[in-house]
Short mmCIF file of C-alpha atoms and ligand atoms in Angstrom, two decimals:
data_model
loop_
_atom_site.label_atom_id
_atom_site.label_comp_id
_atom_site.label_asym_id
_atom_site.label_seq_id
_atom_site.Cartn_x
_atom_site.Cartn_y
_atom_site.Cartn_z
CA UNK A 19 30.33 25.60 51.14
CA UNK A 20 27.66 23.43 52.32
CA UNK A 21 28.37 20.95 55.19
CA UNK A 22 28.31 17.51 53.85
CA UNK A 23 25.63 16.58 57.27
CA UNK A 24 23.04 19.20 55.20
CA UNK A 25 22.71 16.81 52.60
CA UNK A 26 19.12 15.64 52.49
CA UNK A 27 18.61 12.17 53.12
CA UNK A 28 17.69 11.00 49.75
CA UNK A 29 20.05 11.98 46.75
CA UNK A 30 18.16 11.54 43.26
CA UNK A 31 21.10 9.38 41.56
CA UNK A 32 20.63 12.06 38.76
CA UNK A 33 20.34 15.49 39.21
CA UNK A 34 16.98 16.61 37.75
CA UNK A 35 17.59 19.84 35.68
CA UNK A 36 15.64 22.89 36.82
CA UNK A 37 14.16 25.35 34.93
CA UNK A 38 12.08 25.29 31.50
CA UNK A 39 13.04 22.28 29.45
CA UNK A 40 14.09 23.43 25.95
CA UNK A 41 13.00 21.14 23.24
CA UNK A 42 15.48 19.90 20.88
CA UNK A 43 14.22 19.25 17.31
CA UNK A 44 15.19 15.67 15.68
CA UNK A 45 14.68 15.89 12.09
CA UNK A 46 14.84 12.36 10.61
CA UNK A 47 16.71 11.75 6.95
CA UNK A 48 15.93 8.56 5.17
CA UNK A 49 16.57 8.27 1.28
CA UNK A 50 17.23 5.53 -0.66
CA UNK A 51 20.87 3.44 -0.83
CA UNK A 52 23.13 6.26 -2.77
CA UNK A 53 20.35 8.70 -2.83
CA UNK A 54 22.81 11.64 -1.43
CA UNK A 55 21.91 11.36 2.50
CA UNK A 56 25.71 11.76 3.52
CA UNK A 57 26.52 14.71 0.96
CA UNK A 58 23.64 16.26 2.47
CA UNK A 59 25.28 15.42 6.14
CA UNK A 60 28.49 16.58 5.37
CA UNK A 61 26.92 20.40 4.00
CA UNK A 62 24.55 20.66 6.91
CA UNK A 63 27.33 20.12 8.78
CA UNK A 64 29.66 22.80 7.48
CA UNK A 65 27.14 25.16 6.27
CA UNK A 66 27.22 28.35 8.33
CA UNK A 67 24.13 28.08 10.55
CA UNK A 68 24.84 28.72 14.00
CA UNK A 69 22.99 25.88 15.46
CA UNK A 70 25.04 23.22 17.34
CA UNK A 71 24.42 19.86 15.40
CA UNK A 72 24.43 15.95 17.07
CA UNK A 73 24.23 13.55 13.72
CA UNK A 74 22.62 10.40 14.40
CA UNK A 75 23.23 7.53 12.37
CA UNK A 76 21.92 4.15 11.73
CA UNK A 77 23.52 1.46 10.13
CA UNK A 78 23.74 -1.94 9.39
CA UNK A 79 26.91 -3.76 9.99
CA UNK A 80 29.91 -2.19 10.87
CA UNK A 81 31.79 -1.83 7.95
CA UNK A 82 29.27 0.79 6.52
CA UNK A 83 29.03 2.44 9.74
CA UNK A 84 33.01 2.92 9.86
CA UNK A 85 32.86 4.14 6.16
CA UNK A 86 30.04 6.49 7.67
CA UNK A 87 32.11 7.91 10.15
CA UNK A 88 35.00 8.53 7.65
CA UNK A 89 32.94 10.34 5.48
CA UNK A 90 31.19 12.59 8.37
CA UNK A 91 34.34 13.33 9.91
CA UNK A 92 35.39 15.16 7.23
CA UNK A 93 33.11 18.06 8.58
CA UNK A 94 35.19 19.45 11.07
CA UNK A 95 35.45 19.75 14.67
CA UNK A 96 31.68 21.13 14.38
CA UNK A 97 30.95 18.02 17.02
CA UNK A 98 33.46 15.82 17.93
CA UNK A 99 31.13 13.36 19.60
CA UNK A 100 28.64 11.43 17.84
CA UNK A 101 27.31 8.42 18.30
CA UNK A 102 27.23 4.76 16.06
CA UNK A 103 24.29 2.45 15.81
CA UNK A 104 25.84 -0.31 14.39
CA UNK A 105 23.61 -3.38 15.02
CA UNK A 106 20.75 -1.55 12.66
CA UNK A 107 18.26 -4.60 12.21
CA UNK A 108 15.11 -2.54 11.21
CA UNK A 109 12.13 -1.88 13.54
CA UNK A 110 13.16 -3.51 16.63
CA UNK A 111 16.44 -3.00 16.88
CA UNK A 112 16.52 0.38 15.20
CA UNK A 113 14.09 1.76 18.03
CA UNK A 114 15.96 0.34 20.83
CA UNK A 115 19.02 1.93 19.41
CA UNK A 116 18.09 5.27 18.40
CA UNK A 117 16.23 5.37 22.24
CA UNK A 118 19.29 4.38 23.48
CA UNK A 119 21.43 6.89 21.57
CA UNK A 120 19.62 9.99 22.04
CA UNK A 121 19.09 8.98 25.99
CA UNK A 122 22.89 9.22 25.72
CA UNK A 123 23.24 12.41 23.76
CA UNK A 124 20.55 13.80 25.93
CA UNK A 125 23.03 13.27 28.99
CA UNK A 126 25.41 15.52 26.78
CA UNK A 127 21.94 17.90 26.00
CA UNK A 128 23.63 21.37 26.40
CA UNK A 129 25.90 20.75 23.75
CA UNK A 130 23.25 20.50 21.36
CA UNK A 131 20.77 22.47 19.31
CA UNK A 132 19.60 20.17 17.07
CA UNK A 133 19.80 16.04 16.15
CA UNK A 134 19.46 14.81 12.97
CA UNK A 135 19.33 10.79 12.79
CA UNK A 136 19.90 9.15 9.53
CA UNK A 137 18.59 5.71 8.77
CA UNK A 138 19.91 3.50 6.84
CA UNK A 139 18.60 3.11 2.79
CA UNK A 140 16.48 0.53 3.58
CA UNK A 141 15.25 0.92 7.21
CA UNK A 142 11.46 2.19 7.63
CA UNK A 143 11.59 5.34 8.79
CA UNK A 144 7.93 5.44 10.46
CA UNK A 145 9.27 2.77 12.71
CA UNK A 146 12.00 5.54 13.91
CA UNK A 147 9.44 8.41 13.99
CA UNK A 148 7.09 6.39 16.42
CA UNK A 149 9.63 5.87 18.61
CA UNK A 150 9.41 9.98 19.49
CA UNK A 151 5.86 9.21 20.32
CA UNK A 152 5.78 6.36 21.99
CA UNK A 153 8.41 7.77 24.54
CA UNK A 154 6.89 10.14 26.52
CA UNK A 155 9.61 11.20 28.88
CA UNK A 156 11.75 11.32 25.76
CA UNK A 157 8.66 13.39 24.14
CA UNK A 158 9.01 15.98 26.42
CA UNK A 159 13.08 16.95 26.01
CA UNK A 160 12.96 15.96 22.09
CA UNK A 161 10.40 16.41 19.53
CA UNK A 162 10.19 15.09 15.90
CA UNK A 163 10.41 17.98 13.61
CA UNK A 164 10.24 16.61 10.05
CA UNK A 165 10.71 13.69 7.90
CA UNK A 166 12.78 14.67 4.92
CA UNK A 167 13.79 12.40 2.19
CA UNK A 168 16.64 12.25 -0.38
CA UNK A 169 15.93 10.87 -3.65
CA UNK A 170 18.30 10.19 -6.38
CA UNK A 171 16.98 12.14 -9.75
CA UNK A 172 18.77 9.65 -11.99
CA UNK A 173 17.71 6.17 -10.20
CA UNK A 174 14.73 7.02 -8.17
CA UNK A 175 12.24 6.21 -10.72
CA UNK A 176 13.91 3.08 -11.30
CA UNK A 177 13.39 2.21 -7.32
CA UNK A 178 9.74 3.57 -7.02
CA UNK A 179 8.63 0.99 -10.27
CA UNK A 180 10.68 -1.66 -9.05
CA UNK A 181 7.91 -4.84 -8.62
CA UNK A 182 8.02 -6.47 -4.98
CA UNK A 183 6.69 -9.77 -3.94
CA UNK A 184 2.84 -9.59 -3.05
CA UNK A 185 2.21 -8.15 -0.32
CA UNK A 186 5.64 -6.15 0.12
CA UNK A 187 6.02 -2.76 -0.10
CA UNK A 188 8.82 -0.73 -2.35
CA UNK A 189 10.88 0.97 0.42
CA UNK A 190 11.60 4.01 -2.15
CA UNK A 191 7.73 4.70 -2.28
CA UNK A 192 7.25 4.81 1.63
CA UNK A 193 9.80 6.90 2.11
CA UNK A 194 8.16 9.57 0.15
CA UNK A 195 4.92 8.69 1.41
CA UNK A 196 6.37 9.34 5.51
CA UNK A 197 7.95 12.25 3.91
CA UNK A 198 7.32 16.32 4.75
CA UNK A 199 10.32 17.27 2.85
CA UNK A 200 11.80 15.32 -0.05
CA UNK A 201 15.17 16.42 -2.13
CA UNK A 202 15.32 15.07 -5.34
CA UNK A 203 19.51 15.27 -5.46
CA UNK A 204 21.17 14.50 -8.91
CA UNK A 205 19.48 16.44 -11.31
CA UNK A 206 22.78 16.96 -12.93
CA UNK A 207 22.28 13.32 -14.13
CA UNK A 208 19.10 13.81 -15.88
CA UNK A 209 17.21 16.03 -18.19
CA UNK A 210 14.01 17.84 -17.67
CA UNK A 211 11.12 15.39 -18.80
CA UNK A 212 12.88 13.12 -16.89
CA UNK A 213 13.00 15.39 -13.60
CA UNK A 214 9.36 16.20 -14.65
CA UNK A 215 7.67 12.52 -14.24
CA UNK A 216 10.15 12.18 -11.19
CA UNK A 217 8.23 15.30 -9.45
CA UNK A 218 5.14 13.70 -10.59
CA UNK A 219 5.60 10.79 -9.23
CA UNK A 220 6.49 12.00 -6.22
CA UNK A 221 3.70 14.62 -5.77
CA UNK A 222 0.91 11.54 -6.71
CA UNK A 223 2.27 9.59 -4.01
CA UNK A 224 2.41 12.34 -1.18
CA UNK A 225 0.34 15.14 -1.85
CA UNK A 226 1.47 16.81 1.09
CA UNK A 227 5.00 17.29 0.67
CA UNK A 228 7.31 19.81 -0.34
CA UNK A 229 9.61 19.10 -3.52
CA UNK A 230 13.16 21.13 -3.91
CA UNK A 231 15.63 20.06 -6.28
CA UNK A 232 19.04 20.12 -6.10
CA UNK A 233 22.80 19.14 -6.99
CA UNK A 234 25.47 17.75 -4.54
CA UNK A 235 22.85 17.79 -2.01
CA UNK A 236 23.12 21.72 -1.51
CA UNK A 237 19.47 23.06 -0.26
CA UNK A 238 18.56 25.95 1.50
CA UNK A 239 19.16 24.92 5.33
CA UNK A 240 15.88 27.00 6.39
CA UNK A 241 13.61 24.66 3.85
CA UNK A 242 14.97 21.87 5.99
CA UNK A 243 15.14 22.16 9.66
CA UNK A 244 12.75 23.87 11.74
CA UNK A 245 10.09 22.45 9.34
CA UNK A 246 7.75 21.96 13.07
CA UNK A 247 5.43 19.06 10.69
CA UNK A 248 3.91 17.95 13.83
CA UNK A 249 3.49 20.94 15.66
CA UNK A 250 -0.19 21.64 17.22
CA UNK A 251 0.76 25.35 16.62
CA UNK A 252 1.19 25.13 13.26
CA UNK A 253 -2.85 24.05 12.82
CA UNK A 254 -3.81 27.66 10.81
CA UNK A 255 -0.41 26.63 8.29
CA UNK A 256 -1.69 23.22 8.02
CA UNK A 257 -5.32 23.85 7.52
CA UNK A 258 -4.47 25.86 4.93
CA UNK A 259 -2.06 23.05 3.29
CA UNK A 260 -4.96 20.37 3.47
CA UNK A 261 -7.49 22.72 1.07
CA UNK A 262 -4.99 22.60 -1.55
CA UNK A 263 -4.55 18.65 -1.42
CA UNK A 264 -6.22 17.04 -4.00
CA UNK A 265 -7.04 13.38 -4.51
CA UNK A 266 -3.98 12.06 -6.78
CA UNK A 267 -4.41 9.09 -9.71
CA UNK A 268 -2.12 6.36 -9.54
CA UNK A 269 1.27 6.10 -11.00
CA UNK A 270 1.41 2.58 -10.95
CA UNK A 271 -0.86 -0.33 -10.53
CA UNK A 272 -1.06 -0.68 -6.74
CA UNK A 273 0.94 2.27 -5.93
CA UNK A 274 0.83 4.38 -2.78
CA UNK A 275 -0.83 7.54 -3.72
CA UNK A 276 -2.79 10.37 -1.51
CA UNK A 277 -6.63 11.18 -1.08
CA UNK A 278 -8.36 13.93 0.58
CA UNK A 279 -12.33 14.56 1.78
CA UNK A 280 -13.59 16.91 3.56
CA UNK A 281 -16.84 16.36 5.69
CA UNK A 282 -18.77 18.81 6.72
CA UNK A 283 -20.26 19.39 10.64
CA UNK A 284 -18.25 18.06 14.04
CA UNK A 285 -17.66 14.45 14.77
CA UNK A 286 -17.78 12.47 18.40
CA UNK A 287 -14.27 12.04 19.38
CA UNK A 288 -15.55 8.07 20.59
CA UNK A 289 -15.96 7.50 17.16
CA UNK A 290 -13.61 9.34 15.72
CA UNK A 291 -10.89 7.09 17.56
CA UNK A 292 -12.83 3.75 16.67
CA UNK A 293 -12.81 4.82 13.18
CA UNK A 294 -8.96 5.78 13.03
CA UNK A 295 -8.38 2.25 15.17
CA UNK A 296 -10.36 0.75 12.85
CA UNK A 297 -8.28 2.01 9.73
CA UNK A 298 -4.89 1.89 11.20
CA UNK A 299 -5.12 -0.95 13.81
CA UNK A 300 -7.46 -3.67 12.09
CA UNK A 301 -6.93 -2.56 8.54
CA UNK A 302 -10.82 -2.97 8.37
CA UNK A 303 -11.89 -1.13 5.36
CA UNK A 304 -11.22 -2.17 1.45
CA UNK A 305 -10.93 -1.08 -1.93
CA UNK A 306 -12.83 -2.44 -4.62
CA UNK A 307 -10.80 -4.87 -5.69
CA UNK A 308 -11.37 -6.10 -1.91
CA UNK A 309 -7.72 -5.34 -0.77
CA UNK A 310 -7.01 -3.39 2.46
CA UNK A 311 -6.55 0.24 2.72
CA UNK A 312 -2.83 0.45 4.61
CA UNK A 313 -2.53 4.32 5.72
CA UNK A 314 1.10 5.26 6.31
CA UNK A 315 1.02 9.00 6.60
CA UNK A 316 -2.40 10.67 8.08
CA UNK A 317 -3.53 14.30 8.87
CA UNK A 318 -6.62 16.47 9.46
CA UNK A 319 -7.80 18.88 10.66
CA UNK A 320 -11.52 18.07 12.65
CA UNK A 321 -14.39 19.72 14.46
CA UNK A 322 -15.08 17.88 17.68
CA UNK A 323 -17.84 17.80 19.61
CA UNK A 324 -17.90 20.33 22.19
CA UNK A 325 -14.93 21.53 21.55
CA UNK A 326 -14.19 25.38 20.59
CA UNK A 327 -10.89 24.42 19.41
CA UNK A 328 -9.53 23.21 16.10
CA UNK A 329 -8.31 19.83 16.61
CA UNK A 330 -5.31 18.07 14.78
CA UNK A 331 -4.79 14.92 14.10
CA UNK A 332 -1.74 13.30 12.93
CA UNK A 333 -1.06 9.52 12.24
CA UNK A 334 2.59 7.49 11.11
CA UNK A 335 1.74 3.91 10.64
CA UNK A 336 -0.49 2.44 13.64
CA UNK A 337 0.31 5.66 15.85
CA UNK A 338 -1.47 8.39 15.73
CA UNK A 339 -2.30 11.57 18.01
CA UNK A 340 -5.77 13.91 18.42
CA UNK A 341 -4.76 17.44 19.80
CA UNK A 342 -5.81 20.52 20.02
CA UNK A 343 -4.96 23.49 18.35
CA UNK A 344 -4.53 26.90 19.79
CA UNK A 345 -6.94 28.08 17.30
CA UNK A 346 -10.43 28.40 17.98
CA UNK A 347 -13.49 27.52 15.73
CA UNK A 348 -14.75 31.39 14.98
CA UNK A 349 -18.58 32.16 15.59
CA UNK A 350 -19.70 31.95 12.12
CA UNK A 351 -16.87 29.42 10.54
CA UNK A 352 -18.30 26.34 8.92
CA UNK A 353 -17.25 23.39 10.95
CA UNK A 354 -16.04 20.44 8.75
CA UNK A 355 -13.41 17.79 9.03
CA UNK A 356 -10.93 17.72 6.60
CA UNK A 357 -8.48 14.71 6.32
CA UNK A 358 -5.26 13.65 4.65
CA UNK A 359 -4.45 10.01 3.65
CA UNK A 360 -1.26 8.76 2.14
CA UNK A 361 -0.74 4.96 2.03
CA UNK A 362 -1.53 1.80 -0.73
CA UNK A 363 -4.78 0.26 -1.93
CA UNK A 364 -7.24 3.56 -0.53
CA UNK A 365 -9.98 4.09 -2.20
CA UNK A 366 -11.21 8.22 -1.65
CA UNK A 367 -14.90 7.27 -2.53
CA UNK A 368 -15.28 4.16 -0.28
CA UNK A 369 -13.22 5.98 2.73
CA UNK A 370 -15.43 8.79 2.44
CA UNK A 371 -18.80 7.00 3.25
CA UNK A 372 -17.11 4.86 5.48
CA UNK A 373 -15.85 7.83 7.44
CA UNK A 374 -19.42 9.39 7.11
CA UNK A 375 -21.10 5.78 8.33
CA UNK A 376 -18.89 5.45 11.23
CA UNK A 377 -19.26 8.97 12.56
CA UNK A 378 -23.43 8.33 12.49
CA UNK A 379 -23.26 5.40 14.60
CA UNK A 380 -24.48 5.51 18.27
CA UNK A 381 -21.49 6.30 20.60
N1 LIG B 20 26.49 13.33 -10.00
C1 LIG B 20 26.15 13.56 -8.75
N2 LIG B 20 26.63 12.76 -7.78
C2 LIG B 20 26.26 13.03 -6.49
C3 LIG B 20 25.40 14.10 -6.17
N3 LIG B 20 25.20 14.09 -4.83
C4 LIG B 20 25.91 13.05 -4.34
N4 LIG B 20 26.55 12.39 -5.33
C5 LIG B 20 27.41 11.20 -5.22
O1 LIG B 20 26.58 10.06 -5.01
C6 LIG B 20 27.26 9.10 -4.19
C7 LIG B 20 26.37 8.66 -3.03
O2 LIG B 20 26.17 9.78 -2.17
P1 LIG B 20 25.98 9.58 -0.58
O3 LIG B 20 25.79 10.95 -0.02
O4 LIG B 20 27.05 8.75 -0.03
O5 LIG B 20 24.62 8.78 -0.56
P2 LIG B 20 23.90 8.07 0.68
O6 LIG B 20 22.46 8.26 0.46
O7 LIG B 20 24.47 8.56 1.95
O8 LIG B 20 24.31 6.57 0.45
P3 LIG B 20 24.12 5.29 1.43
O9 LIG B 20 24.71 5.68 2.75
O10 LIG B 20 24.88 4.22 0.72
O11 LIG B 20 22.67 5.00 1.49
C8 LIG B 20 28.55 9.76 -3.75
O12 LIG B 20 29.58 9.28 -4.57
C9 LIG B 20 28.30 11.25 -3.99
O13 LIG B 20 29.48 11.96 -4.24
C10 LIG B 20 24.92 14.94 -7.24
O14 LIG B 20 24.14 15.90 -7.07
N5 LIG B 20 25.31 14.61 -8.49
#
């Protein structure tokens, strides 16, 4: 044993671990009130899949949080620590929390494999996924792996068409739109046609993501975790996704729907950032009916200037990220820009030009 004099002089309060860090994947599940987000809780939970799970959820009130608890507990002795966010009043409060929480169950970090944090039916999930981003020392011992999103076959419709106030936006439909996995659960309760418009309603808001369907909330655990959505590795898979996005119509006056362009050559990074700013930040460009475009959910995959590298860029709400990709521009590959917006009121024609104008301005 050491001598208690060979102590150096300053003791960090908290021992630093040593060795490579391993990431621990947070996949967030959001779904609308009754949707099936617990069901699917309780059978991740149980299923057999080796992986040592921390549940996360976040509530309003208490009572629902206590009924939560009831109804997780049920899973077994599979954890036996979890942790409550009971004081769930959206953005704010919900970031705080969830920091808070997962500071905690990092203290607890070798127990762990994998954290899944529910929100609550009517929080915003973007506000939850920022908070992995705007953390960095958080960034770098978690890292968001997915969005997925439970909707209810036999009601979701119902919530998507639902008319808000001006200006508001229907919860139900940004959900899907932050979305890289949804689960329509339920489809016991309705019949095909009706599962059909469902899918296509879905797939016309986010043209990104991936649909299963399902009963009881029982899905295929592989289609769910591990789904690495904002992964700078995964640039070749997502490339490859963004070619077969196309530009979706409507489903409903001022609905949230997905459009795609592609523009060919390689862009100044300067202006590549004033133009994002520009759309995300100042809300600066319009449809024709002169309303903002509001982007919720953005991707692409860009040439830059300079740059031999593929670079990746990724956007929830008013946060977004430029990296670069492992993967190299090859000698005689076309370089082009392709991009990826989901949100309300966008206009593909208008963004287009406006995309092409900004990138020809003097940096
Ligand atoms: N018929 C039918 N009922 C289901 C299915 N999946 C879940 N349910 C029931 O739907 C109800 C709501 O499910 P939950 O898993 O609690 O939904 P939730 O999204 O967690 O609900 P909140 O926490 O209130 O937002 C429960 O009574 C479930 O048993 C299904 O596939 N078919």
């Amino acid at each position: 044993m050491e001598e208690e004099d060979e102590c150096p002089e300053l003791v960090p309060i908290k021992e630093k671990q040593t060795g490579p860090t391993v990431q621990i994947p947070v996949t967030i599940i959001t779904g609308y009130l009754g949707a099936g987000k617990t069901t699917l809780l309780n059978y991740i939970l149980t299923e057999q899949h080796n992986k040592r799970i921390a549940v996360i959820l976040n509530e309003f009130g208490e009572g629902s949080a206590l009924e939560k608890s009831l109804a997780v507990s049920q899973a077994g002795e599979l954890y036996e620590e979890w942790l409550e966010l009971r004081n769930g009043c959206l953005c704010c409060s919900v970031k705080d929390n969830g920091l808070k929480a997962i500071e905690n169950l990092m203290e607890k970090k070798g127990k762990f494999d994998y954290i899944l944090l529910e929100t609550t039916g009517l929080a915003d999930p973007g506000a939850v996924a920022s908070m992995f981003w705007v953390d960095a020392e958080l960034g770098s011992d978690v890292y968001l792996d997915g969005i997925v999103t439970v909707i209810d076959a036999k009601y979701g419709m119902q919530h998507l068409t639902e008319e808000k106030p001006e200006g508001l936006i229907n919860e139900a439909a940004r959900q899907i739109a932050l979305a890289d996995l949804t689960i329509i659960n339920k489809t016991d309760l309705v019949d095909d046609s009706e599962l059909v418009a469902l899918r296509d309603t879905v797939r016309s808001i986010n043209g990104l993501v991936k649909i299963l369907e399902t009963q009881k909330s029982r899905v295929d655990l592989s289609q769910v975790l591990d789904l690495h959505s904002f992964d700078i590795n995964d640039g070749v898979r997502l490339a490859e996704k963004l070619q077969l996005v196309k530009t979706s119509q409507p489903h409903l006056d001022k609905s949230m729907l997905t459009i795609t362009f592609e523009v060919p050559g390689s862009v100044s990074e300067d202006l590549l950032n004033i133009f994002v700013q520009d759309l995300l930040w100042e809300k600066t460009f319009k449809n024709k009916a002169g309303l903002p475009m509001a982007v919720i959910r953005l991707k692409g995959i860009l040439s830059i200037q300079q740059k031999q590298k593929k670079v990746m860029l990724q956007g929830v709400h008013e946060l977004y990220e430029l990296d670069e990709t492992p993967e190299s521009w090859a000698d005689h590959e076309p370089r082009s820009n392709r991009l990826v917006f989901i949100g309300r009121n966008l206009d593909g024609e208008i963004l287009k030009k406006e995309f092409i104008s900004a990138m020809s301005n003097k940096v």
